[in-house]
Every structure is written in C-alpha cells, then in structure tokens.
Amino acid sequence: SSMMPSGTPSSASGTFSPIPTMIQQIFTEDFNDGWGIFIDGGDDVRRYRGRKQERKKGSASLEIRNGNEEASSATTSNLFDNNDWKNIIKSSEKLTVTFWFYPFSFERNENWFLEYKTDDSNWVVAAEFMQFGARDFNQNTMLGFANDVAQDVTVELKNRDDGTYPNLASLSNSITFRFRCDASGKGDKVYIDNVVLDAIGNS
C-alpha cells in the first residue's frame, strides 16, 4: 500500500475507491503517411517534411499559416462517419485533443485556434494560442507561446468563453474540429504533430 500524503484525514483510510475515469483513444495522427482524417483547407495548409525541429517525430507535421479562415485551416472529416467513433463519442462526457506544436515567426498578439463544430453549430473556440512570449496555463481560454519554443498541450473541446461542454449524447449528425491560423502573412506558421483525440468518461 502506498503512503498516505501528509495532511490526509485518517477517515480516508481506504474505505473509498474512486471509479477510475475511462479514457478511450479515438484516433492519433502524425501526418507521416498522409492527412489521415484531416482535410487540407487550401493554400495556407500543407504537410511539412522539412527541418526536423518542426515536427515532434517521424517524417512530417501539419503546417498552417497566414490568416485566411478556411484556407488557413486543417479540419477533421466528420468523426461520426466512423460508426465506432460515433458510439464512443455519444457515450462520453467530453473530448480532449492532445498535440505538439512549434510556432514560427508570429508577431506579438497574433494567434491561432483550436475550434470545434457540432451538428449545425458555428465554429466554437476551444483554445486560443497567442504570441506573447510567456506561457499562461492559469486560464484555459488563452495559451501563450513564444516563437521557436515547442509545447505539448491538451485542450478540452468546450466553449472557452463560458466553459460549457457540448452535450455529446444529444448530437445527431456530426462533430468536427480544426486548427486555424489567424496571423498576418505567409511567413507566420505553426507546425502541429502527434494529434490525439481522446474520449473521457462515460455518460
């Protein structure tokens, strides 16, 4: 048996076992062999196979640049197209996206986003990543970054403005998510790799 941490009340002496949270991996994508379930939005999206520091591992990463909405976005196909995934998602409490990123040449206060869309909704911002040279993980609404500093992050697919989660069980048609760059030029790029979508908990 493991040592109890100091300050733990003695009443917590093994009579209560919390149910472990169920985590099911839905997919993982490293872009080495292609796009996977991601869709190339246009001119400002590509699979990048250049310098090694712009990928976590393997031979390629996803590059998004500039600030041209769809053309600067890499979007998943409808996750409900896979019936197994649909069943897992609809019986889960929430979804998380874990990934590695490497930002390059963003000006101060330029940003990029992870967004999701359910059924007929508009895009909902789950996380905003802003270049201000320091990382602020106290609030999940905005994650700071410094150029040329790689980070591993996990983002919950929830509305960053009001903290609400989509009701996955009630979804009928679709759920997708995307990475969207909102910078000012073709030289402003973020490289994304090792994308993992997990379903958390059982509803």
PDB file of C-alpha atoms in Angstrom:
ATOM      1  CA  SER A   1       0.000   0.000   0.000  1.00  0.00           C
ATOM      2  CA  SER A   2       1.251   3.482  -0.788  1.00  0.00           C
ATOM      3  CA  MET A   3       1.980   6.072   1.851  1.00  0.00           C
ATOM      4  CA  MET A   4      -0.846   8.478   2.544  1.00  0.00           C
ATOM      5  CA  PRO A   5       0.125  12.066   1.741  1.00  0.00           C
ATOM      6  CA  SER A   6       0.667  14.254   4.788  1.00  0.00           C
ATOM      7  CA  GLY A   7      -2.417  16.108   5.882  1.00  0.00           C
ATOM      8  CA  THR A   8      -4.832  13.466   4.658  1.00  0.00           C
ATOM      9  CA  PRO A   9      -7.623  12.917   7.180  1.00  0.00           C
ATOM     10  CA  SER A  10      -7.472   9.489   8.761  1.00  0.00           C
ATOM     11  CA  SER A  11     -11.050   8.781   7.715  1.00  0.00           C
ATOM     12  CA  ALA A  12      -9.779   8.371   4.144  1.00  0.00           C
ATOM     13  CA  SER A  13      -8.057   5.142   5.034  1.00  0.00           C
ATOM     14  CA  GLY A  14      -9.039   3.007   2.084  1.00  0.00           C
ATOM     15  CA  THR A  15     -12.777   2.737   2.585  1.00  0.00           C
ATOM     16  CA  PHE A  16     -13.488   4.712  -0.584  1.00  0.00           C
ATOM     17  CA  SER A  17     -12.162   3.835  -4.039  1.00  0.00           C
ATOM     18  CA  PRO A  18     -12.985   6.396  -6.724  1.00  0.00           C
ATOM     19  CA  ILE A  19     -14.042   4.868 -10.034  1.00  0.00           C
ATOM     20  CA  PRO A  20     -11.183   5.425 -12.473  1.00  0.00           C
ATOM     21  CA  THR A  21     -12.028   7.768 -15.313  1.00  0.00           C
ATOM     22  CA  MET A  22     -12.488   5.910 -18.558  1.00  0.00           C
ATOM     23  CA  ILE A  23     -10.265   7.201 -21.350  1.00  0.00           C
ATOM     24  CA  GLN A  24     -10.647   5.833 -24.874  1.00  0.00           C
ATOM     25  CA  GLN A  25      -8.342   6.924 -27.673  1.00  0.00           C
ATOM     26  CA  ILE A  26     -10.373   7.649 -30.788  1.00  0.00           C
ATOM     27  CA  PHE A  27      -7.551   8.402 -33.177  1.00  0.00           C
ATOM     28  CA  THR A  28      -3.957   9.551 -33.395  1.00  0.00           C
ATOM     29  CA  GLU A  29      -2.362  11.286 -36.385  1.00  0.00           C
ATOM     30  CA  ASP A  30       1.315  12.033 -37.031  1.00  0.00           C
ATOM     31  CA  PHE A  31       0.957  13.105 -40.707  1.00  0.00           C
ATOM     32  CA  ASN A  32       3.824  10.830 -41.741  1.00  0.00           C
ATOM     33  CA  ASP A  33       1.795   8.794 -44.237  1.00  0.00           C
ATOM     34  CA  GLY A  34      -0.740  11.397 -45.302  1.00  0.00           C
ATOM     35  CA  TRP A  35      -3.529  13.553 -43.927  1.00  0.00           C
ATOM     36  CA  GLY A  36      -5.412  10.854 -42.016  1.00  0.00           C
ATOM     37  CA  ILE A  37      -8.870  12.253 -41.299  1.00  0.00           C
ATOM     38  CA  PHE A  38      -7.737  15.865 -41.709  1.00  0.00           C
ATOM     39  CA  ILE A  39      -8.796  17.884 -44.743  1.00  0.00           C
ATOM     40  CA  ASP A  40      -6.397  20.348 -46.354  1.00  0.00           C
ATOM     41  CA  GLY A  41      -8.280  23.636 -46.300  1.00  0.00           C
ATOM     42  CA  GLY A  42      -6.334  25.417 -49.010  1.00  0.00           C
ATOM     43  CA  ASP A  43      -3.254  27.406 -49.970  1.00  0.00           C
ATOM     44  CA  ASP A  44      -2.049  28.010 -46.421  1.00  0.00           C
ATOM     45  CA  VAL A  45      -2.115  24.404 -45.209  1.00  0.00           C
ATOM     46  CA  ARG A  46       0.347  21.639 -46.023  1.00  0.00           C
ATOM     47  CA  ARG A  47       2.136  18.578 -44.774  1.00  0.00           C
ATOM     48  CA  TYR A  48       5.630  19.763 -43.946  1.00  0.00           C
ATOM     49  CA  ARG A  49       8.631  17.477 -44.354  1.00  0.00           C
ATOM     50  CA  GLY A  50      11.485  19.968 -43.904  1.00  0.00           C
ATOM     51  CA  ARG A  51      13.547  20.836 -40.858  1.00  0.00           C
ATOM     52  CA  LYS A  52      13.445  18.326 -38.022  1.00  0.00           C
ATOM     53  CA  GLN A  53      12.685  20.840 -35.254  1.00  0.00           C
ATOM     54  CA  GLU A  54       9.314  21.500 -36.870  1.00  0.00           C
ATOM     55  CA  ARG A  55       7.991  18.047 -36.083  1.00  0.00           C
ATOM     56  CA  LYS A  56       7.780  16.008 -32.927  1.00  0.00           C
ATOM     57  CA  LYS A  57       8.970  12.797 -34.526  1.00  0.00           C
ATOM     58  CA  GLY A  58       8.709  10.874 -37.770  1.00  0.00           C
ATOM     59  CA  SER A  59       8.960  12.464 -41.192  1.00  0.00           C
ATOM     60  CA  ALA A  60       6.213  15.103 -41.369  1.00  0.00           C
ATOM     61  CA  SER A  61       3.993  17.529 -39.494  1.00  0.00           C
ATOM     62  CA  LEU A  62       0.991  19.716 -40.277  1.00  0.00           C
ATOM     63  CA  GLU A  63       1.764  23.338 -41.206  1.00  0.00           C
ATOM     64  CA  ILE A  64      -0.857  26.091 -41.082  1.00  0.00           C
ATOM     65  CA  ARG A  65      -0.006  29.713 -41.818  1.00  0.00           C
ATOM     66  CA  ASN A  66      -1.360  33.173 -42.611  1.00  0.00           C
ATOM     67  CA  GLY A  67      -4.902  34.217 -41.620  1.00  0.00           C
ATOM     68  CA  ASN A  68      -7.304  33.173 -44.341  1.00  0.00           C
ATOM     69  CA  GLU A  69     -10.039  31.338 -42.412  1.00  0.00           C
ATOM     70  CA  GLU A  70     -10.769  28.069 -44.256  1.00  0.00           C
ATOM     71  CA  ALA A  71      -7.648  28.312 -46.418  1.00  0.00           C
ATOM     72  CA  SER A  72      -5.564  28.565 -43.225  1.00  0.00           C
ATOM     73  CA  SER A  73      -7.353  25.664 -41.507  1.00  0.00           C
ATOM     74  CA  ALA A  74      -6.892  21.920 -41.248  1.00  0.00           C
ATOM     75  CA  THR A  75     -10.235  20.346 -40.356  1.00  0.00           C
ATOM     76  CA  THR A  76     -11.148  16.776 -39.487  1.00  0.00           C
ATOM     77  CA  SER A  77     -13.754  14.990 -41.504  1.00  0.00           C
ATOM     78  CA  ASN A  78     -16.965  14.256 -39.612  1.00  0.00           C
ATOM     79  CA  LEU A  79     -15.967  11.996 -36.712  1.00  0.00           C
ATOM     80  CA  PHE A  80     -19.436  10.411 -36.867  1.00  0.00           C
ATOM     81  CA  ASP A  81     -18.607   8.961 -40.294  1.00  0.00           C
ATOM     82  CA  ASN A  82     -16.909   6.202 -38.302  1.00  0.00           C
ATOM     83  CA  ASN A  83     -19.707   4.372 -36.514  1.00  0.00           C
ATOM     84  CA  ASP A  84     -17.452   3.012 -33.765  1.00  0.00           C
ATOM     85  CA  TRP A  85     -16.193   6.510 -33.012  1.00  0.00           C
ATOM     86  CA  LYS A  86     -19.743   7.849 -33.049  1.00  0.00           C
ATOM     87  CA  ASN A  87     -20.816   5.325 -30.420  1.00  0.00           C
ATOM     88  CA  ILE A  88     -17.819   6.106 -28.201  1.00  0.00           C
ATOM     89  CA  ILE A  89     -18.270   9.878 -28.511  1.00  0.00           C
ATOM     90  CA  LYS A  90     -22.005   9.815 -27.814  1.00  0.00           C
ATOM     91  CA  SER A  91     -21.436   7.795 -24.623  1.00  0.00           C
ATOM     92  CA  SER A  92     -18.636  10.046 -23.314  1.00  0.00           C
ATOM     93  CA  GLU A  93     -18.635  13.099 -21.067  1.00  0.00           C
ATOM     94  CA  LYS A  94     -16.079  15.110 -23.013  1.00  0.00           C
ATOM     95  CA  LEU A  95     -13.393  15.006 -25.674  1.00  0.00           C
ATOM     96  CA  THR A  96      -9.790  16.149 -25.422  1.00  0.00           C
ATOM     97  CA  VAL A  97      -7.268  16.913 -28.156  1.00  0.00           C
ATOM     98  CA  THR A  98      -3.600  16.439 -27.243  1.00  0.00           C
ATOM     99  CA  PHE A  99      -0.918  17.615 -29.626  1.00  0.00           C
ATOM    100  CA  TRP A 100       2.563  19.052 -30.061  1.00  0.00           C
ATOM    101  CA  PHE A 101       3.149  22.408 -31.707  1.00  0.00           C
ATOM    102  CA  TYR A 102       6.042  24.585 -32.850  1.00  0.00           C
ATOM    103  CA  PRO A 103       5.255  28.243 -33.668  1.00  0.00           C
ATOM    104  CA  PHE A 104       7.366  30.263 -36.105  1.00  0.00           C
ATOM    105  CA  SER A 105       7.568  33.999 -36.821  1.00  0.00           C
ATOM    106  CA  PHE A 106       4.302  35.181 -35.238  1.00  0.00           C
ATOM    107  CA  GLU A 107       4.190  38.867 -34.351  1.00  0.00           C
ATOM    108  CA  ARG A 108       3.171  39.828 -30.831  1.00  0.00           C
ATOM    109  CA  ASN A 109      -0.555  39.260 -30.190  1.00  0.00           C
ATOM    110  CA  GLU A 110      -1.006  37.195 -33.337  1.00  0.00           C
ATOM    111  CA  ASN A 111      -2.815  33.951 -32.731  1.00  0.00           C
ATOM    112  CA  TRP A 112      -4.141  30.616 -33.884  1.00  0.00           C
ATOM    113  CA  PHE A 113      -7.035  28.493 -32.661  1.00  0.00           C
ATOM    114  CA  LEU A 114      -8.376  25.045 -31.962  1.00  0.00           C
ATOM    115  CA  GLU A 115     -12.105  25.107 -32.746  1.00  0.00           C
ATOM    116  CA  TYR A 116     -14.914  22.569 -32.948  1.00  0.00           C
ATOM    117  CA  LYS A 117     -18.327  22.340 -34.566  1.00  0.00           C
ATOM    118  CA  THR A 118     -21.281  20.121 -33.693  1.00  0.00           C
ATOM    119  CA  ASP A 119     -24.292  19.346 -35.885  1.00  0.00           C
ATOM    120  CA  ASP A 120     -25.345  22.696 -37.368  1.00  0.00           C
ATOM    121  CA  SER A 121     -23.495  24.996 -34.963  1.00  0.00           C
ATOM    122  CA  ASN A 122     -20.995  27.671 -35.862  1.00  0.00           C
ATOM    123  CA  TRP A 123     -17.341  27.090 -35.008  1.00  0.00           C
ATOM    124  CA  VAL A 124     -16.733  27.272 -31.249  1.00  0.00           C
ATOM    125  CA  VAL A 125     -13.323  28.320 -29.911  1.00  0.00           C
ATOM    126  CA  ALA A 126     -11.902  25.673 -27.559  1.00  0.00           C
ATOM    127  CA  ALA A 127      -8.485  27.334 -27.203  1.00  0.00           C
ATOM    128  CA  GLU A 128      -6.698  30.396 -28.471  1.00  0.00           C
ATOM    129  CA  PHE A 129      -2.921  30.442 -28.697  1.00  0.00           C
ATOM    130  CA  MET A 130      -1.424  33.933 -28.616  1.00  0.00           C
ATOM    131  CA  GLN A 131       2.159  35.043 -29.111  1.00  0.00           C
ATOM    132  CA  PHE A 132       3.152  36.987 -26.049  1.00  0.00           C
ATOM    133  CA  GLY A 133       6.390  35.285 -25.155  1.00  0.00           C
ATOM    134  CA  ALA A 134       5.205  33.684 -21.931  1.00  0.00           C
ATOM    135  CA  ARG A 135       3.036  30.708 -21.138  1.00  0.00           C
ATOM    136  CA  ASP A 136      -0.084  31.239 -19.064  1.00  0.00           C
ATOM    137  CA  PHE A 137      -1.762  27.996 -18.069  1.00  0.00           C
ATOM    138  CA  ASN A 138      -3.833  29.556 -15.287  1.00  0.00           C
ATOM    139  CA  GLN A 139      -6.694  30.176 -17.654  1.00  0.00           C
ATOM    140  CA  ASN A 140      -7.574  27.733 -20.365  1.00  0.00           C
ATOM    141  CA  THR A 141      -9.046  30.394 -22.605  1.00  0.00           C
ATOM    142  CA  MET A 142      -5.747  31.671 -23.928  1.00  0.00           C
ATOM    143  CA  LEU A 143      -2.455  29.812 -24.076  1.00  0.00           C
ATOM    144  CA  GLY A 144       0.619  31.909 -24.620  1.00  0.00           C
ATOM    145  CA  PHE A 145       3.562  30.850 -26.701  1.00  0.00           C
ATOM    146  CA  ALA A 146       6.993  32.032 -27.726  1.00  0.00           C
ATOM    147  CA  ASN A 147       8.251  31.588 -31.261  1.00  0.00           C
ATOM    148  CA  ASP A 148      10.567  28.602 -31.750  1.00  0.00           C
ATOM    149  CA  VAL A 149       9.530  27.010 -28.432  1.00  0.00           C
ATOM    150  CA  ALA A 150       7.753  23.672 -28.863  1.00  0.00           C
ATOM    151  CA  GLN A 151       4.966  22.702 -26.464  1.00  0.00           C
ATOM    152  CA  ASP A 152       2.820  19.663 -25.771  1.00  0.00           C
ATOM    153  CA  VAL A 153      -0.732  20.621 -24.804  1.00  0.00           C
ATOM    154  CA  THR A 154      -4.106  19.032 -24.090  1.00  0.00           C
ATOM    155  CA  VAL A 155      -7.265  21.000 -24.858  1.00  0.00           C
ATOM    156  CA  GLU A 156     -10.779  20.046 -23.793  1.00  0.00           C
ATOM    157  CA  LEU A 157     -13.363  20.504 -26.526  1.00  0.00           C
ATOM    158  CA  LYS A 158     -15.530  23.009 -24.691  1.00  0.00           C
ATOM    159  CA  ASN A 159     -16.558  26.621 -25.210  1.00  0.00           C
ATOM    160  CA  ARG A 160     -13.630  28.682 -23.961  1.00  0.00           C
ATOM    161  CA  ASP A 161     -15.875  31.720 -23.371  1.00  0.00           C
ATOM    162  CA  ASP A 162     -18.415  30.187 -20.995  1.00  0.00           C
ATOM    163  CA  GLY A 163     -16.834  26.836 -20.071  1.00  0.00           C
ATOM    164  CA  THR A 164     -19.743  24.750 -21.331  1.00  0.00           C
ATOM    165  CA  TYR A 165     -19.195  21.334 -22.889  1.00  0.00           C
ATOM    166  CA  PRO A 166     -21.153  20.107 -25.900  1.00  0.00           C
ATOM    167  CA  ASN A 167     -23.811  17.564 -24.969  1.00  0.00           C
ATOM    168  CA  LEU A 168     -22.252  14.669 -26.845  1.00  0.00           C
ATOM    169  CA  ALA A 169     -25.083  12.230 -26.161  1.00  0.00           C
ATOM    170  CA  SER A 170     -27.581  14.508 -27.902  1.00  0.00           C
ATOM    171  CA  LEU A 171     -25.570  15.026 -31.092  1.00  0.00           C
ATOM    172  CA  SER A 172     -27.295  13.654 -34.164  1.00  0.00           C
ATOM    173  CA  ASN A 173     -25.230  14.353 -37.278  1.00  0.00           C
ATOM    174  CA  SER A 174     -21.679  15.468 -36.774  1.00  0.00           C
ATOM    175  CA  ILE A 175     -18.730  16.693 -34.775  1.00  0.00           C
ATOM    176  CA  THR A 176     -15.507  18.045 -36.273  1.00  0.00           C
ATOM    177  CA  PHE A 177     -12.578  20.089 -35.039  1.00  0.00           C
ATOM    178  CA  ARG A 178      -9.956  22.216 -36.743  1.00  0.00           C
ATOM    179  CA  PHE A 179      -6.688  24.040 -36.288  1.00  0.00           C
ATOM    180  CA  ARG A 180      -6.966  27.570 -37.724  1.00  0.00           C
ATOM    181  CA  CYS A 181      -4.184  30.106 -38.113  1.00  0.00           C
ATOM    182  CA  ASP A 182      -5.155  33.773 -37.731  1.00  0.00           C
ATOM    183  CA  ALA A 183      -1.858  35.572 -38.347  1.00  0.00           C
ATOM    184  CA  SER A 184      -0.966  38.249 -40.891  1.00  0.00           C
ATOM    185  CA  GLY A 185       1.215  36.650 -43.539  1.00  0.00           C
ATOM    186  CA  LYS A 186       2.531  33.520 -45.191  1.00  0.00           C
ATOM    187  CA  GLY A 187       5.659  33.650 -43.019  1.00  0.00           C
ATOM    188  CA  ASP A 188       3.618  33.180 -39.813  1.00  0.00           C
ATOM    189  CA  LYS A 189       3.372  29.432 -39.338  1.00  0.00           C
ATOM    190  CA  VAL A 190       2.573  26.865 -36.698  1.00  0.00           C
ATOM    191  CA  TYR A 191       3.606  23.241 -37.068  1.00  0.00           C
ATOM    192  CA  ILE A 192       1.383  20.629 -35.399  1.00  0.00           C
ATOM    193  CA  ASP A 193       2.178  16.976 -34.815  1.00  0.00           C
ATOM    194  CA  ASN A 194       1.086  13.898 -32.883  1.00  0.00           C
ATOM    195  CA  VAL A 195      -2.587  14.800 -32.647  1.00  0.00           C
ATOM    196  CA  VAL A 196      -4.528  12.505 -30.302  1.00  0.00           C
ATOM    197  CA  LEU A 197      -8.296  12.630 -29.756  1.00  0.00           C
ATOM    198  CA  ASP A 198      -9.486  11.015 -26.520  1.00  0.00           C
ATOM    199  CA  ALA A 199     -13.000  10.403 -25.197  1.00  0.00           C
ATOM    200  CA  ILE A 200     -13.182  10.897 -21.438  1.00  0.00           C
ATOM    201  CA  GLY A 201     -15.667   9.347 -19.028  1.00  0.00           C
ATOM    202  CA  ASN A 202     -18.947   7.557 -19.530  1.00  0.00           C
ATOM    203  CA  SER A 203     -22.185   9.477 -19.574  1.00  0.00           C
TER     204      SER A 203
END
